[in-house]
């Protein structure tokens, strides 16, 4: 509890936000480093994934090779690159390590999105005479868009969270706040730096979700499909309810007497048929008058 209270006091102190070691400056460095790594990762992974997904060949090999980067810890790669001759070039060891870390989700999701596109739609577009580039840009990429954006969101959040390791190699970013807190034995500063990184990752995730919805090329069609499904489910629910109501009221309808049908079509209302048995005697008629 004391660490949380102390971190809140550290975050609400104006002096900690200004200057070269302040939060704003470190946040700018963190965002710049993350954006650079993501741009390089997209330039490497997306063209390869889209091309192999369009061809349908070699994608499994490329995905397996890219997944090797997930098996190697990012911190170990960062340390090795820092100790190598690349360590002389500033933050390039950090950039290379983060790029290797961001390529696998981008490549895997983009390739799977291309291969899982509706083949009937793709074949129909090919039958309409679309060329390879037209098929790729107008049909396959719009259909693979959700999975492509999923990979981009995953890679972005991972890079933003892992960019704090740049401070261990002498780089900038919000990680410098955490390392400075460890150096000064200031637990409140360490917790404050960790909270800043977590809030930044969540904010970036939320912004990418909004961007994904706004830039979706098939947003109107997907919305219409969802509306049609909801309407169909409601209609089927009402139909099943009506059938169950008729089934439950069938006994009373069958018990009701059927209306009588007139025997004479010319008479709209025919009298009830006469009862069976001998007819009752009619009134006595007078005898005829006889003349002599």
PDB file of C-alpha atoms in Angstrom:
ATOM      1  CA  UNK A   1       0.000   0.000   0.000  1.00  0.00           C
ATOM      2  CA  UNK A   2       2.867   2.355   0.750  1.00  0.00           C
ATOM      3  CA  UNK A   3       4.373   1.694  -2.677  1.00  0.00           C
ATOM      4  CA  UNK A   4       1.094   2.616  -4.398  1.00  0.00           C
ATOM      5  CA  UNK A   5       0.713   5.769  -2.317  1.00  0.00           C
ATOM      6  CA  UNK A   6       4.326   6.739  -2.954  1.00  0.00           C
ATOM      7  CA  UNK A   7       3.986   6.104  -6.702  1.00  0.00           C
ATOM      8  CA  UNK A   8       0.898   8.316  -6.804  1.00  0.00           C
ATOM      9  CA  UNK A   9       2.816  11.090  -5.065  1.00  0.00           C
ATOM     10  CA  UNK A  10       5.676  10.644  -7.525  1.00  0.00           C
ATOM     11  CA  UNK A  11       3.332  10.838 -10.517  1.00  0.00           C
ATOM     12  CA  UNK A  12       1.567  13.938  -9.196  1.00  0.00           C
ATOM     13  CA  UNK A  13       4.812  15.822  -8.620  1.00  0.00           C
ATOM     14  CA  UNK A  14       5.300  18.333 -11.434  1.00  0.00           C
ATOM     15  CA  UNK A  15       9.089  18.196 -11.205  1.00  0.00           C
ATOM     16  CA  UNK A  16       9.073  14.530 -12.283  1.00  0.00           C
ATOM     17  CA  UNK A  17       7.382  15.391 -15.589  1.00  0.00           C
ATOM     18  CA  UNK A  18       9.703  18.158 -16.763  1.00  0.00           C
ATOM     19  CA  UNK A  19      13.304  18.147 -17.908  1.00  0.00           C
ATOM     20  CA  UNK A  20      15.427  15.697 -19.824  1.00  0.00           C
ATOM     21  CA  UNK A  21      14.758  12.918 -17.318  1.00  0.00           C
ATOM     22  CA  UNK A  22      11.077  13.789 -16.961  1.00  0.00           C
ATOM     23  CA  UNK A  23       8.131  11.653 -17.941  1.00  0.00           C
ATOM     24  CA  UNK A  24       7.251  13.630 -21.086  1.00  0.00           C
ATOM     25  CA  UNK A  25      10.723  13.357 -22.530  1.00  0.00           C
ATOM     26  CA  UNK A  26      10.996   9.648 -21.717  1.00  0.00           C
ATOM     27  CA  UNK A  27       7.512   9.040 -23.137  1.00  0.00           C
ATOM     28  CA  UNK A  28       8.513  10.705 -26.416  1.00  0.00           C
ATOM     29  CA  UNK A  29      11.621   8.529 -26.634  1.00  0.00           C
ATOM     30  CA  UNK A  30       9.562   5.420 -25.886  1.00  0.00           C
ATOM     31  CA  UNK A  31       6.982   6.190 -28.573  1.00  0.00           C
ATOM     32  CA  UNK A  32       9.637   7.037 -31.166  1.00  0.00           C
ATOM     33  CA  UNK A  33      11.564   3.838 -30.499  1.00  0.00           C
ATOM     34  CA  UNK A  34       8.398   1.709 -30.621  1.00  0.00           C
ATOM     35  CA  UNK A  35       7.148   3.351 -33.823  1.00  0.00           C
ATOM     36  CA  UNK A  36      10.500   2.858 -35.554  1.00  0.00           C
ATOM     37  CA  UNK A  37      10.588  -0.832 -34.636  1.00  0.00           C
ATOM     38  CA  UNK A  38       7.009  -1.384 -35.777  1.00  0.00           C
ATOM     39  CA  UNK A  39       7.534   0.320 -39.125  1.00  0.00           C
ATOM     40  CA  UNK A  40      10.612  -1.772 -39.835  1.00  0.00           C
ATOM     41  CA  UNK A  41       8.804  -4.942 -38.744  1.00  0.00           C
ATOM     42  CA  UNK A  42       5.843  -4.215 -41.013  1.00  0.00           C
ATOM     43  CA  UNK A  43       8.145  -3.495 -43.962  1.00  0.00           C
ATOM     44  CA  UNK A  44       9.815  -6.867 -43.444  1.00  0.00           C
ATOM     45  CA  UNK A  45       6.923  -9.137 -42.475  1.00  0.00           C
ATOM     46  CA  UNK A  46       3.827  -7.924 -44.322  1.00  0.00           C
ATOM     47  CA  UNK A  47       5.101  -8.028 -47.929  1.00  0.00           C
ATOM     48  CA  UNK A  48       6.486 -11.521 -47.407  1.00  0.00           C
ATOM     49  CA  UNK A  49       3.306 -12.774 -45.733  1.00  0.00           C
ATOM     50  CA  UNK A  50       0.956 -11.246 -48.313  1.00  0.00           C
ATOM     51  CA  UNK A  51       2.965 -12.509 -51.263  1.00  0.00           C
ATOM     52  CA  UNK A  52       3.339 -16.048 -49.910  1.00  0.00           C
ATOM     53  CA  UNK A  53      -0.286 -16.117 -48.849  1.00  0.00           C
ATOM     54  CA  UNK A  54      -1.346 -15.056 -52.326  1.00  0.00           C
ATOM     55  CA  UNK A  55       0.770 -17.766 -53.925  1.00  0.00           C
ATOM     56  CA  UNK A  56      -0.056 -20.387 -51.309  1.00  0.00           C
ATOM     57  CA  UNK A  57       3.508 -21.687 -51.334  1.00  0.00           C
ATOM     58  CA  UNK A  58       6.383 -21.431 -48.878  1.00  0.00           C
ATOM     59  CA  UNK A  59       4.306 -19.834 -46.154  1.00  0.00           C
ATOM     60  CA  UNK A  60       4.706 -22.655 -43.646  1.00  0.00           C
ATOM     61  CA  UNK A  61       8.500 -22.486 -43.929  1.00  0.00           C
ATOM     62  CA  UNK A  62       8.527 -18.710 -43.495  1.00  0.00           C
ATOM     63  CA  UNK A  63       6.242 -18.889 -40.465  1.00  0.00           C
ATOM     64  CA  UNK A  64       8.374 -21.565 -38.805  1.00  0.00           C
ATOM     65  CA  UNK A  65      11.558 -19.596 -39.413  1.00  0.00           C
ATOM     66  CA  UNK A  66      10.024 -16.423 -37.997  1.00  0.00           C
ATOM     67  CA  UNK A  67       8.782 -18.275 -34.928  1.00  0.00           C
ATOM     68  CA  UNK A  68      12.378 -19.062 -34.014  1.00  0.00           C
ATOM     69  CA  UNK A  69      12.565 -15.483 -32.765  1.00  0.00           C
ATOM     70  CA  UNK A  70       9.944 -16.282 -30.145  1.00  0.00           C
ATOM     71  CA  UNK A  71      12.084 -19.046 -28.692  1.00  0.00           C
ATOM     72  CA  UNK A  72      15.033 -16.709 -28.072  1.00  0.00           C
ATOM     73  CA  UNK A  73      14.564 -14.263 -25.152  1.00  0.00           C
ATOM     74  CA  UNK A  74      14.584 -10.654 -26.256  1.00  0.00           C
ATOM     75  CA  UNK A  75      16.846  -9.636 -23.393  1.00  0.00           C
ATOM     76  CA  UNK A  76      19.447 -12.218 -24.410  1.00  0.00           C
ATOM     77  CA  UNK A  77      19.408 -10.966 -28.010  1.00  0.00           C
ATOM     78  CA  UNK A  78      19.723  -7.393 -26.751  1.00  0.00           C
ATOM     79  CA  UNK A  79      22.731  -8.216 -24.605  1.00  0.00           C
ATOM     80  CA  UNK A  80      24.480 -10.106 -27.401  1.00  0.00           C
ATOM     81  CA  UNK A  81      23.884  -7.316 -29.898  1.00  0.00           C
ATOM     82  CA  UNK A  82      25.063  -4.712 -27.415  1.00  0.00           C
ATOM     83  CA  UNK A  83      28.315  -6.607 -26.828  1.00  0.00           C
ATOM     84  CA  UNK A  84      28.820  -7.035 -30.584  1.00  0.00           C
ATOM     85  CA  UNK A  85      30.225  -4.305 -32.869  1.00  0.00           C
ATOM     86  CA  UNK A  86      26.653  -3.088 -33.356  1.00  0.00           C
ATOM     87  CA  UNK A  87      26.766  -1.764 -29.797  1.00  0.00           C
ATOM     88  CA  UNK A  88      28.718   1.229 -31.078  1.00  0.00           C
ATOM     89  CA  UNK A  89      25.727   2.508 -33.022  1.00  0.00           C
ATOM     90  CA  UNK A  90      23.526   3.777 -30.235  1.00  0.00           C
ATOM     91  CA  UNK A  91      20.063   2.218 -30.043  1.00  0.00           C
ATOM     92  CA  UNK A  92      20.387  -0.028 -33.087  1.00  0.00           C
ATOM     93  CA  UNK A  93      20.899  -3.179 -30.958  1.00  0.00           C
ATOM     94  CA  UNK A  94      17.572  -2.423 -29.255  1.00  0.00           C
ATOM     95  CA  UNK A  95      15.877  -1.753 -32.597  1.00  0.00           C
ATOM     96  CA  UNK A  96      17.115  -5.020 -34.095  1.00  0.00           C
ATOM     97  CA  UNK A  97      16.069  -7.031 -31.032  1.00  0.00           C
ATOM     98  CA  UNK A  98      12.579  -5.520 -31.012  1.00  0.00           C
ATOM     99  CA  UNK A  99      12.169  -6.024 -34.762  1.00  0.00           C
ATOM    100  CA  UNK A 100      13.041  -9.695 -34.402  1.00  0.00           C
ATOM    101  CA  UNK A 101      10.491  -9.864 -31.602  1.00  0.00           C
ATOM    102  CA  UNK A 102       7.709  -8.159 -33.610  1.00  0.00           C
ATOM    103  CA  UNK A 103       8.086  -9.968 -36.944  1.00  0.00           C
ATOM    104  CA  UNK A 104       6.598 -13.394 -35.925  1.00  0.00           C
ATOM    105  CA  UNK A 105       3.064 -12.228 -34.982  1.00  0.00           C
ATOM    106  CA  UNK A 106       2.871  -9.955 -38.012  1.00  0.00           C
ATOM    107  CA  UNK A 107       4.033 -12.629 -40.443  1.00  0.00           C
ATOM    108  CA  UNK A 108       1.960 -15.458 -38.954  1.00  0.00           C
ATOM    109  CA  UNK A 109      -1.350 -13.589 -38.722  1.00  0.00           C
ATOM    110  CA  UNK A 110      -1.044 -11.975 -42.143  1.00  0.00           C
ATOM    111  CA  UNK A 111      -0.241 -15.282 -43.828  1.00  0.00           C
ATOM    112  CA  UNK A 112      -3.098 -17.095 -42.065  1.00  0.00           C
ATOM    113  CA  UNK A 113      -5.471 -14.290 -42.966  1.00  0.00           C
ATOM    114  CA  UNK A 114      -4.575 -14.622 -46.633  1.00  0.00           C
ATOM    115  CA  UNK A 115      -4.937 -18.393 -46.630  1.00  0.00           C
ATOM    116  CA  UNK A 116      -8.239 -18.363 -44.705  1.00  0.00           C
ATOM    117  CA  UNK A 117      -9.914 -15.932 -47.091  1.00  0.00           C
ATOM    118  CA  UNK A 118     -13.130 -17.315 -48.579  1.00  0.00           C
ATOM    119  CA  UNK A 119     -11.920 -19.372 -51.524  1.00  0.00           C
ATOM    120  CA  UNK A 120     -15.294 -19.180 -53.273  1.00  0.00           C
ATOM    121  CA  UNK A 121     -15.066 -15.381 -53.339  1.00  0.00           C
ATOM    122  CA  UNK A 122     -11.467 -15.529 -54.531  1.00  0.00           C
ATOM    123  CA  UNK A 123     -12.293 -17.967 -57.322  1.00  0.00           C
ATOM    124  CA  UNK A 124     -15.303 -15.897 -58.348  1.00  0.00           C
ATOM    125  CA  UNK A 125     -13.124 -12.784 -58.583  1.00  0.00           C
ATOM    126  CA  UNK A 126     -10.558 -14.703 -60.610  1.00  0.00           C
ATOM    127  CA  UNK A 127     -13.322 -15.943 -62.904  1.00  0.00           C
ATOM    128  CA  UNK A 128     -14.411 -12.338 -63.468  1.00  0.00           C
ATOM    129  CA  UNK A 129     -11.020 -11.689 -65.045  1.00  0.00           C
ATOM    130  CA  UNK A 130      -9.156  -9.952 -62.217  1.00  0.00           C
ATOM    131  CA  UNK A 131      -5.408  -9.962 -62.474  1.00  0.00           C
ATOM    132  CA  UNK A 132      -3.094 -11.078 -59.672  1.00  0.00           C
ATOM    133  CA  UNK A 133      -2.490  -7.595 -58.203  1.00  0.00           C
ATOM    134  CA  UNK A 134      -6.196  -6.710 -58.457  1.00  0.00           C
ATOM    135  CA  UNK A 135      -7.152  -9.950 -56.740  1.00  0.00           C
ATOM    136  CA  UNK A 136      -4.625  -9.268 -53.986  1.00  0.00           C
ATOM    137  CA  UNK A 137      -5.596  -5.652 -53.341  1.00  0.00           C
ATOM    138  CA  UNK A 138      -9.364  -5.792 -53.882  1.00  0.00           C
ATOM    139  CA  UNK A 139     -10.314  -9.220 -52.584  1.00  0.00           C
ATOM    140  CA  UNK A 140      -7.715 -11.068 -50.515  1.00  0.00           C
ATOM    141  CA  UNK A 141      -6.356  -8.207 -48.395  1.00  0.00           C
ATOM    142  CA  UNK A 142      -9.842  -6.899 -47.444  1.00  0.00           C
ATOM    143  CA  UNK A 143     -10.864 -10.421 -46.450  1.00  0.00           C
ATOM    144  CA  UNK A 144      -7.633 -10.921 -44.461  1.00  0.00           C
ATOM    145  CA  UNK A 145      -7.849  -7.474 -42.845  1.00  0.00           C
ATOM    146  CA  UNK A 146      -9.123  -8.630 -39.401  1.00  0.00           C
ATOM    147  CA  UNK A 147      -6.282 -11.110 -38.902  1.00  0.00           C
ATOM    148  CA  UNK A 148      -3.712  -8.651 -40.217  1.00  0.00           C
ATOM    149  CA  UNK A 149      -4.837  -6.062 -37.686  1.00  0.00           C
ATOM    150  CA  UNK A 150      -4.830  -8.679 -34.935  1.00  0.00           C
ATOM    151  CA  UNK A 151      -1.181  -9.386 -35.649  1.00  0.00           C
ATOM    152  CA  UNK A 152      -0.413  -5.668 -35.751  1.00  0.00           C
ATOM    153  CA  UNK A 153      -2.081  -5.078 -32.383  1.00  0.00           C
ATOM    154  CA  UNK A 154      -0.258  -7.999 -30.822  1.00  0.00           C
ATOM    155  CA  UNK A 155       3.109  -6.863 -32.169  1.00  0.00           C
ATOM    156  CA  UNK A 156       2.506  -3.249 -31.109  1.00  0.00           C
ATOM    157  CA  UNK A 157       1.625  -4.096 -27.524  1.00  0.00           C
ATOM    158  CA  UNK A 158       4.606  -6.447 -27.261  1.00  0.00           C
ATOM    159  CA  UNK A 159       7.003  -3.832 -28.611  1.00  0.00           C
ATOM    160  CA  UNK A 160       5.650  -1.067 -26.371  1.00  0.00           C
ATOM    161  CA  UNK A 161       5.949  -3.284 -23.306  1.00  0.00           C
ATOM    162  CA  UNK A 162       9.371  -4.700 -24.218  1.00  0.00           C
ATOM    163  CA  UNK A 163      10.913  -1.368 -25.228  1.00  0.00           C
ATOM    164  CA  UNK A 164      11.569  -0.748 -21.536  1.00  0.00           C
ATOM    165  CA  UNK A 165      14.551  -3.097 -21.925  1.00  0.00           C
ATOM    166  CA  UNK A 166      16.258  -0.413 -23.983  1.00  0.00           C
ATOM    167  CA  UNK A 167      17.250   1.284 -20.742  1.00  0.00           C
ATOM    168  CA  UNK A 168      19.384  -1.725 -19.820  1.00  0.00           C
ATOM    169  CA  UNK A 169      21.463  -1.128 -22.957  1.00  0.00           C
ATOM    170  CA  UNK A 170      21.797   2.591 -22.358  1.00  0.00           C
ATOM    171  CA  UNK A 171      18.789   3.565 -24.450  1.00  0.00           C
ATOM    172  CA  UNK A 172      15.971   5.925 -23.633  1.00  0.00           C
ATOM    173  CA  UNK A 173      12.289   5.461 -22.985  1.00  0.00           C
ATOM    174  CA  UNK A 174      10.182   4.888 -19.917  1.00  0.00           C
ATOM    175  CA  UNK A 175      12.517   2.117 -18.856  1.00  0.00           C
ATOM    176  CA  UNK A 176      14.983   4.775 -17.717  1.00  0.00           C
ATOM    177  CA  UNK A 177      12.528   5.780 -15.000  1.00  0.00           C
ATOM    178  CA  UNK A 178      12.432   2.199 -13.714  1.00  0.00           C
ATOM    179  CA  UNK A 179      16.210   1.727 -13.825  1.00  0.00           C
ATOM    180  CA  UNK A 180      16.718   5.078 -12.100  1.00  0.00           C
ATOM    181  CA  UNK A 181      14.330   3.973  -9.371  1.00  0.00           C
ATOM    182  CA  UNK A 182      16.297   0.762  -8.863  1.00  0.00           C
ATOM    183  CA  UNK A 183      19.534   2.749  -8.748  1.00  0.00           C
ATOM    184  CA  UNK A 184      18.145   5.117  -6.113  1.00  0.00           C
ATOM    185  CA  UNK A 185      16.383   2.360  -4.164  1.00  0.00           C
ATOM    186  CA  UNK A 186      13.165   4.274  -4.759  1.00  0.00           C
ATOM    187  CA  UNK A 187      10.345   1.739  -4.882  1.00  0.00           C
ATOM    188  CA  UNK A 188       7.750   4.433  -5.576  1.00  0.00           C
ATOM    189  CA  UNK A 189       9.581   5.504  -8.724  1.00  0.00           C
ATOM    190  CA  UNK A 190       9.900   1.893  -9.904  1.00  0.00           C
ATOM    191  CA  UNK A 191       6.154   1.308  -9.465  1.00  0.00           C
ATOM    192  CA  UNK A 192       5.348   4.629 -11.138  1.00  0.00           C
ATOM    193  CA  UNK A 193       7.458   3.707 -14.159  1.00  0.00           C
ATOM    194  CA  UNK A 194       5.803   0.292 -14.424  1.00  0.00           C
ATOM    195  CA  UNK A 195       2.347   1.912 -14.246  1.00  0.00           C
ATOM    196  CA  UNK A 196       3.267   4.338 -17.013  1.00  0.00           C
ATOM    197  CA  UNK A 197       4.329   1.487 -19.288  1.00  0.00           C
ATOM    198  CA  UNK A 198       1.160  -0.488 -18.546  1.00  0.00           C
ATOM    199  CA  UNK A 199      -1.121   2.500 -19.164  1.00  0.00           C
ATOM    200  CA  UNK A 200       0.707   3.297 -22.407  1.00  0.00           C
ATOM    201  CA  UNK A 201       0.303  -0.283 -23.668  1.00  0.00           C
ATOM    202  CA  UNK A 202      -3.428  -0.276 -22.878  1.00  0.00           C
ATOM    203  CA  UNK A 203      -3.900   3.124 -24.519  1.00  0.00           C
ATOM    204  CA  UNK A 204      -2.117   1.985 -27.681  1.00  0.00           C
ATOM    205  CA  UNK A 205      -4.287  -1.143 -27.765  1.00  0.00           C
ATOM    206  CA  UNK A 206      -7.453   0.949 -27.520  1.00  0.00           C
ATOM    207  CA  UNK A 207      -6.339   3.330 -30.265  1.00  0.00           C
ATOM    208  CA  UNK A 208      -5.529   0.443 -32.599  1.00  0.00           C
ATOM    209  CA  UNK A 209      -8.954  -1.107 -31.992  1.00  0.00           C
ATOM    210  CA  UNK A 210     -10.609   2.179 -33.031  1.00  0.00           C
ATOM    211  CA  UNK A 211      -8.345   2.466 -36.065  1.00  0.00           C
ATOM    212  CA  UNK A 212      -9.175  -1.096 -37.064  1.00  0.00           C
ATOM    213  CA  UNK A 213     -12.897  -0.384 -36.987  1.00  0.00           C
ATOM    214  CA  UNK A 214     -12.592   2.891 -38.874  1.00  0.00           C
ATOM    215  CA  UNK A 215     -10.329   1.591 -41.639  1.00  0.00           C
ATOM    216  CA  UNK A 216     -12.062  -1.744 -42.191  1.00  0.00           C
ATOM    217  CA  UNK A 217     -12.752  -1.885 -45.955  1.00  0.00           C
ATOM    218  CA  UNK A 218     -15.651  -4.293 -45.430  1.00  0.00           C
ATOM    219  CA  UNK A 219     -17.121  -2.598 -42.376  1.00  0.00           C
ATOM    220  CA  UNK A 220     -20.483  -1.898 -44.028  1.00  0.00           C
ATOM    221  CA  UNK A 221     -20.811  -5.444 -45.347  1.00  0.00           C
ATOM    222  CA  UNK A 222     -19.851  -6.994 -42.009  1.00  0.00           C
ATOM    223  CA  UNK A 223     -22.348  -4.762 -40.231  1.00  0.00           C
ATOM    224  CA  UNK A 224     -25.052  -5.767 -42.713  1.00  0.00           C
ATOM    225  CA  UNK A 225     -24.186  -9.435 -42.213  1.00  0.00           C
ATOM    226  CA  UNK A 226     -24.470  -9.097 -38.424  1.00  0.00           C
ATOM    227  CA  UNK A 227     -27.804  -7.294 -38.783  1.00  0.00           C
ATOM    228  CA  UNK A 228     -29.127  -9.993 -41.108  1.00  0.00           C
ATOM    229  CA  UNK A 229     -28.072 -12.693 -38.664  1.00  0.00           C
ATOM    230  CA  UNK A 230     -29.793 -10.940 -35.764  1.00  0.00           C
ATOM    231  CA  UNK A 231     -32.957 -10.493 -37.823  1.00  0.00           C
ATOM    232  CA  UNK A 232     -32.907 -14.136 -38.883  1.00  0.00           C
ATOM    233  CA  UNK A 233     -32.438 -15.312 -35.288  1.00  0.00           C
ATOM    234  CA  UNK A 234     -35.316 -13.139 -34.071  1.00  0.00           C
ATOM    235  CA  UNK A 235     -37.563 -14.353 -36.888  1.00  0.00           C
ATOM    236  CA  UNK A 236     -36.762 -17.982 -36.172  1.00  0.00           C
ATOM    237  CA  UNK A 237     -37.411 -17.399 -32.467  1.00  0.00           C
ATOM    238  CA  UNK A 238     -40.807 -15.897 -33.163  1.00  0.00           C
ATOM    239  CA  UNK A 239     -41.681 -18.702 -35.574  1.00  0.00           C
ATOM    240  CA  UNK A 240     -40.740 -21.359 -33.042  1.00  0.00           C
ATOM    241  CA  UNK A 241     -42.767 -19.551 -30.374  1.00  0.00           C
ATOM    242  CA  UNK A 242     -45.829 -19.399 -32.618  1.00  0.00           C
ATOM    243  CA  UNK A 243     -45.571 -23.078 -33.491  1.00  0.00           C
ATOM    244  CA  UNK A 244     -45.311 -24.030 -29.827  1.00  0.00           C
ATOM    245  CA  UNK A 245     -48.359 -21.878 -29.042  1.00  0.00           C
ATOM    246  CA  UNK A 246     -50.404 -23.575 -31.751  1.00  0.00           C
ATOM    247  CA  UNK A 247     -49.231 -26.963 -30.577  1.00  0.00           C
ATOM    248  CA  UNK A 248     -50.337 -26.239 -27.008  1.00  0.00           C
ATOM    249  CA  UNK A 249     -53.776 -24.935 -28.127  1.00  0.00           C
ATOM    250  CA  UNK A 250     -54.502 -27.755 -30.518  1.00  0.00           C
ATOM    251  CA  UNK A 251     -56.667 -29.723 -28.013  1.00  0.00           C
ATOM    252  CA  UNK A 252     -59.142 -26.931 -27.468  1.00  0.00           C
ATOM    253  CA  UNK A 253     -59.454 -26.294 -31.182  1.00  0.00           C
ATOM    254  CA  UNK A 254     -60.128 -29.955 -31.877  1.00  0.00           C
ATOM    255  CA  UNK A 255     -62.715 -30.140 -29.071  1.00  0.00           C
ATOM    256  CA  UNK A 256     -64.737 -27.271 -30.519  1.00  0.00           C
ATOM    257  CA  UNK A 257     -67.775 -28.429 -32.531  1.00  0.00           C
ATOM    258  CA  UNK A 258     -67.574 -28.060 -36.257  1.00  0.00           C
ATOM    259  CA  UNK A 259     -70.048 -25.691 -37.861  1.00  0.00           C
ATOM    260  CA  UNK A 260     -73.042 -27.286 -39.603  1.00  0.00           C
ATOM    261  CA  UNK A 261     -73.028 -27.342 -43.365  1.00  0.00           C
ATOM    262  CA  UNK A 262     -76.315 -26.535 -45.071  1.00  0.00           C
ATOM    263  CA  UNK A 263     -77.827 -29.467 -46.949  1.00  0.00           C
ATOM    264  CA  UNK A 264     -79.395 -27.314 -49.611  1.00  0.00           C
ATOM    265  CA  UNK A 265     -76.936 -25.067 -51.385  1.00  0.00           C
ATOM    266  CA  UNK A 266     -79.733 -22.666 -52.351  1.00  0.00           C
ATOM    267  CA  UNK A 267     -80.807 -22.255 -48.726  1.00  0.00           C
ATOM    268  CA  UNK A 268     -78.084 -20.494 -46.698  1.00  0.00           C
ATOM    269  CA  UNK A 269     -79.520 -21.779 -43.454  1.00  0.00           C
ATOM    270  CA  UNK A 270     -81.193 -25.164 -43.644  1.00  0.00           C
ATOM    271  CA  UNK A 271     -83.435 -26.446 -40.843  1.00  0.00           C
ATOM    272  CA  UNK A 272     -82.315 -29.262 -38.624  1.00  0.00           C
ATOM    273  CA  UNK A 273     -83.066 -32.650 -40.097  1.00  0.00           C
ATOM    274  CA  UNK A 274     -86.336 -34.330 -38.943  1.00  0.00           C
ATOM    275  CA  UNK A 275     -85.970 -36.935 -36.231  1.00  0.00           C
ATOM    276  CA  UNK A 276     -86.200 -40.563 -37.221  1.00  0.00           C
ATOM    277  CA  UNK A 277     -89.407 -42.586 -36.427  1.00  0.00           C
ATOM    278  CA  UNK A 278     -93.094 -42.311 -37.323  1.00  0.00           C
ATOM    279  CA  UNK A 279     -94.391 -38.898 -38.137  1.00  0.00           C
ATOM    280  CA  UNK A 280     -96.853 -37.383 -35.640  1.00  0.00           C
ATOM    281  CA  UNK A 281    -100.532 -37.354 -36.717  1.00  0.00           C
ATOM    282  CA  UNK A 282    -101.652 -34.178 -38.421  1.00  0.00           C
ATOM    283  CA  UNK A 283    -104.926 -32.304 -37.687  1.00  0.00           C
ATOM    284  CA  UNK A 284    -108.270 -33.986 -38.647  1.00  0.00           C
ATOM    285  CA  UNK A 285    -109.682 -32.923 -41.977  1.00  0.00           C
ATOM    286  CA  UNK A 286    -113.520 -32.462 -42.383  1.00  0.00           C
ATOM    287  CA  UNK A 287    -115.402 -34.949 -44.491  1.00  0.00           C
ATOM    288  CA  UNK A 288    -116.370 -33.792 -47.941  1.00  0.00           C
ATOM    289  CA  UNK A 289    -119.946 -32.531 -48.385  1.00  0.00           C
ATOM    290  CA  UNK A 290    -122.021 -34.907 -50.441  1.00  0.00           C
ATOM    291  CA  UNK A 291    -125.217 -33.894 -52.249  1.00  0.00           C
ATOM    292  CA  UNK A 292    -127.970 -36.215 -53.126  1.00  0.00           C
TER     293      UNK A 292
END
